CSV table of C-alpha atoms in Angstrom, one decimal:
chain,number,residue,atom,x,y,z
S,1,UNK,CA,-34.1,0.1,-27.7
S,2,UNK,CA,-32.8,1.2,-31.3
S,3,UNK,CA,-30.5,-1.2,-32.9
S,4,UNK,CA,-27.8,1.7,-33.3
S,5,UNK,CA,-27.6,2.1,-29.5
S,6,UNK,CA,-27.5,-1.7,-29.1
S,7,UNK,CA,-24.4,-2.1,-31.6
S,8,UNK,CA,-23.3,1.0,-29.8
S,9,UNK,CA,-23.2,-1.0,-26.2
S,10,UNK,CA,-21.8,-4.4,-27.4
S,11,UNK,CA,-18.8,-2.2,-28.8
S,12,UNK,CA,-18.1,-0.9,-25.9
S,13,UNK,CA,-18.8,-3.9,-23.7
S,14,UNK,CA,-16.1,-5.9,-25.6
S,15,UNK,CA,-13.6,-3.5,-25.6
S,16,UNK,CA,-13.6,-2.8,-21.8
S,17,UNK,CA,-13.8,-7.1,-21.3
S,18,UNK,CA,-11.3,-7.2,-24.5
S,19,UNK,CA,-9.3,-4.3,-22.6
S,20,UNK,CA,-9.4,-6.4,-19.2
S,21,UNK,CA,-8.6,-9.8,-19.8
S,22,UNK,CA,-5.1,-7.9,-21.7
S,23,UNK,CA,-1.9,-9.5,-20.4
S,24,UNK,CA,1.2,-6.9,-20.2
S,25,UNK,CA,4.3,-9.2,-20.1
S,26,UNK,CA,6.3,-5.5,-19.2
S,27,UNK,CA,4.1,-4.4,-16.1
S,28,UNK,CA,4.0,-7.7,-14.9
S,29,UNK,CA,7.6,-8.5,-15.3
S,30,UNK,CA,8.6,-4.9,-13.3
S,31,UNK,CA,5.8,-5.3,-10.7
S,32,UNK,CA,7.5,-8.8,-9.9
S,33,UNK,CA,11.1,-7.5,-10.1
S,34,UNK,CA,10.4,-4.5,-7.6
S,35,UNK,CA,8.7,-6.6,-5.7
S,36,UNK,CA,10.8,-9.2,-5.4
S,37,UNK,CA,14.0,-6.9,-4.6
S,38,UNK,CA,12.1,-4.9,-2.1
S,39,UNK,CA,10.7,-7.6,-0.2
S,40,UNK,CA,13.9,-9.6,-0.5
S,41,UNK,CA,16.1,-6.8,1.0
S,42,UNK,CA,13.9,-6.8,4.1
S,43,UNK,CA,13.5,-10.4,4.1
S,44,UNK,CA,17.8,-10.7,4.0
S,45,UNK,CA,18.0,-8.7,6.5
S,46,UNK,CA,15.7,-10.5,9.0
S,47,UNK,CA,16.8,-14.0,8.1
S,48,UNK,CA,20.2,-14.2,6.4
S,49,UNK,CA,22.3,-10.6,7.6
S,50,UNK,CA,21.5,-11.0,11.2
S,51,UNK,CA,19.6,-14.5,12.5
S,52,UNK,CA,21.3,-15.1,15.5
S,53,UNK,CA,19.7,-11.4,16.7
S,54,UNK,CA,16.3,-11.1,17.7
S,55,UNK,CA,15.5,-7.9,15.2
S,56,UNK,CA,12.3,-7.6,13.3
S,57,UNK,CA,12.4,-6.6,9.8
S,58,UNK,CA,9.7,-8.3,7.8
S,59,UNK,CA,5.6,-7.7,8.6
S,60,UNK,CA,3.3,-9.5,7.1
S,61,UNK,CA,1.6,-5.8,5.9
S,62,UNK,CA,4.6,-5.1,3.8
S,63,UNK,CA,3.3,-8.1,1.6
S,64,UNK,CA,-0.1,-6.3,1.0
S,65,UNK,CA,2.1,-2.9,0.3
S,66,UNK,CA,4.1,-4.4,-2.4
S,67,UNK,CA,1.3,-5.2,-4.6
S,68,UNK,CA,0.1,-1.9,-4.1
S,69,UNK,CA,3.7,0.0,-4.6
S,70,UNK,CA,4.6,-2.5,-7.2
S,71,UNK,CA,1.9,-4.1,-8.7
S,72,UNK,CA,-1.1,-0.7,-8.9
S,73,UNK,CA,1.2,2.1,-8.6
S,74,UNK,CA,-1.2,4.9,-9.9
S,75,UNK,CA,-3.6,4.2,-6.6
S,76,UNK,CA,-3.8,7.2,-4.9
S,77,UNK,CA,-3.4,4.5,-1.9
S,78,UNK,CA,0.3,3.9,-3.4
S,79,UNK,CA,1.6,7.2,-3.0
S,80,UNK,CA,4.6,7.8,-0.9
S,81,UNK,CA,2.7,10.0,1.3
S,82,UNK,CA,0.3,6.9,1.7
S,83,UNK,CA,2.8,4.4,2.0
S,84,UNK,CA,4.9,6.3,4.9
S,85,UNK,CA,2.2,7.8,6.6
S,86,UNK,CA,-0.4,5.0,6.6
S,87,UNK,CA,1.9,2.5,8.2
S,88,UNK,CA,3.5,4.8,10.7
S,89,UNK,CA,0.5,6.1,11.9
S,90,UNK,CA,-1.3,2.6,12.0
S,91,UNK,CA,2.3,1.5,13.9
S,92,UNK,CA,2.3,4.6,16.4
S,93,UNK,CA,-1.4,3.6,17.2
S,94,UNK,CA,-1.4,-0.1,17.2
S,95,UNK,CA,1.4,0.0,19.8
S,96,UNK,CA,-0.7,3.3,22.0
S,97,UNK,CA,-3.3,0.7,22.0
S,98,UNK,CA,-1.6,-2.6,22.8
S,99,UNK,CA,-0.1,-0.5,25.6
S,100,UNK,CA,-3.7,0.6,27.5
S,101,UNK,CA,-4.8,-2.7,26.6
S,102,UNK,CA,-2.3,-5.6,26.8
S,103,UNK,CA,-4.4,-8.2,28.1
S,104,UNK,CA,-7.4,-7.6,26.2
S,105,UNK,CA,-6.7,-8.4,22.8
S,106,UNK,CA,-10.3,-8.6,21.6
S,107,UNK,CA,-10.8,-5.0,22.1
S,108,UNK,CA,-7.2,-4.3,21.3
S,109,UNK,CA,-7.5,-5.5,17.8
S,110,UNK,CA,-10.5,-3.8,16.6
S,111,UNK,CA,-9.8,-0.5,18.1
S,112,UNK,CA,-6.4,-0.4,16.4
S,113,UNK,CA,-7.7,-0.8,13.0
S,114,UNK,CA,-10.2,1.3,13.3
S,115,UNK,CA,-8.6,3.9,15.2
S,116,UNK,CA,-5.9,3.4,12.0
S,117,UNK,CA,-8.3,4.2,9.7
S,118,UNK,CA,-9.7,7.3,10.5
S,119,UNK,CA,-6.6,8.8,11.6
S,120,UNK,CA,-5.3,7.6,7.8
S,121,UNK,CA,-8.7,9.3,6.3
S,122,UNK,CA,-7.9,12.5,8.8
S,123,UNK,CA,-4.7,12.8,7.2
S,124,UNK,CA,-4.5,11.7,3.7
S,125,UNK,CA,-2.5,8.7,4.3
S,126,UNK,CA,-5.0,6.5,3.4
S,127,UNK,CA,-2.8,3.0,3.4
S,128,UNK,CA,-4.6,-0.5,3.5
S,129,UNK,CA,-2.0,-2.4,4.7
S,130,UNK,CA,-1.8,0.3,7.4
S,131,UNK,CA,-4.2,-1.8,9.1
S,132,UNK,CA,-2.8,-4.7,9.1
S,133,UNK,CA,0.2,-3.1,11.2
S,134,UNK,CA,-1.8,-1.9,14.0
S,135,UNK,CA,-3.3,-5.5,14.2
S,136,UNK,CA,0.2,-7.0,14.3
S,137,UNK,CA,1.4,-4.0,16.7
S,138,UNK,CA,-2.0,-4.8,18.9
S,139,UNK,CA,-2.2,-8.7,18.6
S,140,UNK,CA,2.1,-8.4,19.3
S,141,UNK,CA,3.9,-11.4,19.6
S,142,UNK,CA,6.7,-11.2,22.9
S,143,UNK,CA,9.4,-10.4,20.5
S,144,UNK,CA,7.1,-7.5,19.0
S,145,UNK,CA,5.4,-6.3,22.5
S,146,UNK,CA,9.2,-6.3,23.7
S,147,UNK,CA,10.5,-3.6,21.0
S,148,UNK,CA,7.2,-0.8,22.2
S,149,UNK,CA,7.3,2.3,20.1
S,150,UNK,CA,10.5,1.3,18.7
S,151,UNK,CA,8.4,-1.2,16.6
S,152,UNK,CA,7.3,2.3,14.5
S,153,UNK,CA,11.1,2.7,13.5
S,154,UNK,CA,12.1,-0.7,12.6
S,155,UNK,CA,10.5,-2.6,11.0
S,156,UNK,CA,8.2,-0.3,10.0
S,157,UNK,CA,9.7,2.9,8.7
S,158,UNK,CA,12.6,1.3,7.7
S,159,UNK,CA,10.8,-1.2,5.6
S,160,UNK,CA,8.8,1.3,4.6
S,161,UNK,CA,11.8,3.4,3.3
S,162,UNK,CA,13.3,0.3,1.7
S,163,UNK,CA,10.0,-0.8,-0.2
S,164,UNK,CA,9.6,3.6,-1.3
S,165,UNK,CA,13.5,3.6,-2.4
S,166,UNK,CA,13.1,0.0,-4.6
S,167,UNK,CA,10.0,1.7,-6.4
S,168,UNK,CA,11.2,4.6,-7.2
S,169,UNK,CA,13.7,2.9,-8.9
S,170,UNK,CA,12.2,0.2,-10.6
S,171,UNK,CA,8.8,2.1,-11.3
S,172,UNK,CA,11.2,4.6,-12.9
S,173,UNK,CA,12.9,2.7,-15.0
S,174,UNK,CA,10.7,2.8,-18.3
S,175,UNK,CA,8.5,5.6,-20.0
S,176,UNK,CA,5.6,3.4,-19.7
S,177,UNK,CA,5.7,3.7,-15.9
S,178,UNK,CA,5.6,6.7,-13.6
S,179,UNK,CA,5.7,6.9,-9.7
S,180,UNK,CA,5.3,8.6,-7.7
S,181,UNK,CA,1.9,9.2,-10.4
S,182,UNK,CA,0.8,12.5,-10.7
S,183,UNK,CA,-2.5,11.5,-12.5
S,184,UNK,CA,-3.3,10.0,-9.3
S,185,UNK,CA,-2.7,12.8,-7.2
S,186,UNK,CA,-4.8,15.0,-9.5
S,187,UNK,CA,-7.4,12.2,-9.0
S,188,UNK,CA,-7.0,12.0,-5.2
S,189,UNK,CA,-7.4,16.1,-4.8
S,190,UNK,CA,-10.7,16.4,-7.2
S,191,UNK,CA,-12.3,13.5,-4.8
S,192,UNK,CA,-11.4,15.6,-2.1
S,193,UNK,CA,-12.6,18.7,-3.3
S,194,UNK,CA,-15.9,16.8,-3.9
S,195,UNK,CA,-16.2,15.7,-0.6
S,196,UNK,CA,-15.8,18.8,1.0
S,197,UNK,CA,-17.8,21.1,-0.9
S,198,UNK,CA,-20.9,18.2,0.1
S,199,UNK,CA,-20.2,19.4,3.6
């Protein structure tokens, strides 16, 4: 190997590990901030607004979705489209499922989050923590199992809508940060294209 292309490689190794290992006080400090509000909205309204009622607001999945929405936010996965339609989808079919199967939770589960995931793939909504809310829809605690479809409006779309309205806000709020990103939309369309020319 020449000794140009060498000195060529370790210049580009370090920068990338260089590039890495950065620390950006700013996205850090916004990613907690959004995150923090958004979460703690839902949260207030599960625990300090209303306790004495038996309402669900807060899913463990929305934790998952704020470091996405808040913490990545040019993922393709943290798109708005992504974000609504991954988690009501996954909702709509953990409950379908925890319906035909109520007693059965080991086939329950893994059929919701499966089922989840290709309907996500089939329709662009591709979510991760759209998975976890069929599990919790399919694995339902009484006070879940009780609400049925309802479950796919609250908590689910409107923490959903919360977590969306909170980053568009605070992912707004300097020039340094864009969302909904349209880099990442550019990204997620040339994959696509890729994928089905192949076919």
């Amino acid at each position: 190997m020449p000794i140009k292309k060498i000195k060529k490689t370790y210049r580009k190794t370090r920068y990338v590990l260089y590039r890495e290992t950065l620390v950006d006080f700013r996205e850090h400090f916004w990613a907690f901030t959004g995150s923090f509000i958004g979460l703690g909205i839902i949260a207030y309204l599960q625990y300090g607004l209303i306790p004495e009622r038996e309402l669900v607001f807060l899913i463990g999945s929305f934790g998952a979705t704020c470091v996405l929405v808040y913490g990545v936010i040019e993922s393709p996965l943290a798109q708005p489209r992504n974000l609504i339609g991954g988690h009501v989808i996954s909702a709509i079919i953990g409950v379908t499922v925890q319906k035909i199967f109520p007693d059965l939770l080991w086939v329950a589960a893994p059929l919701a989050v499966s089922l989840s995931i290709v309907m996500m793939q089939i329709t662009k909504t591709l979510h991760p923590p759209g998975g976890a809310t069929a599990l919790i829809a399919a694995t339902a605690s009484p006070q879940i199992k009780a609400l049925g479809y309802m479950y796919v409006l609250s908590p689910v779309l409107s923490g959903c809508l919360i977590l969306l309205a909170i980053a568009l806000i605070f992912n707004n709020l300097t020039p340094y940060r864009k969302y909904p990103s349209h880099t990442a939309r550019k990204k997620y369309k040339q994959i696509y294209k890729r994928l089905t020319q192949k076919k």
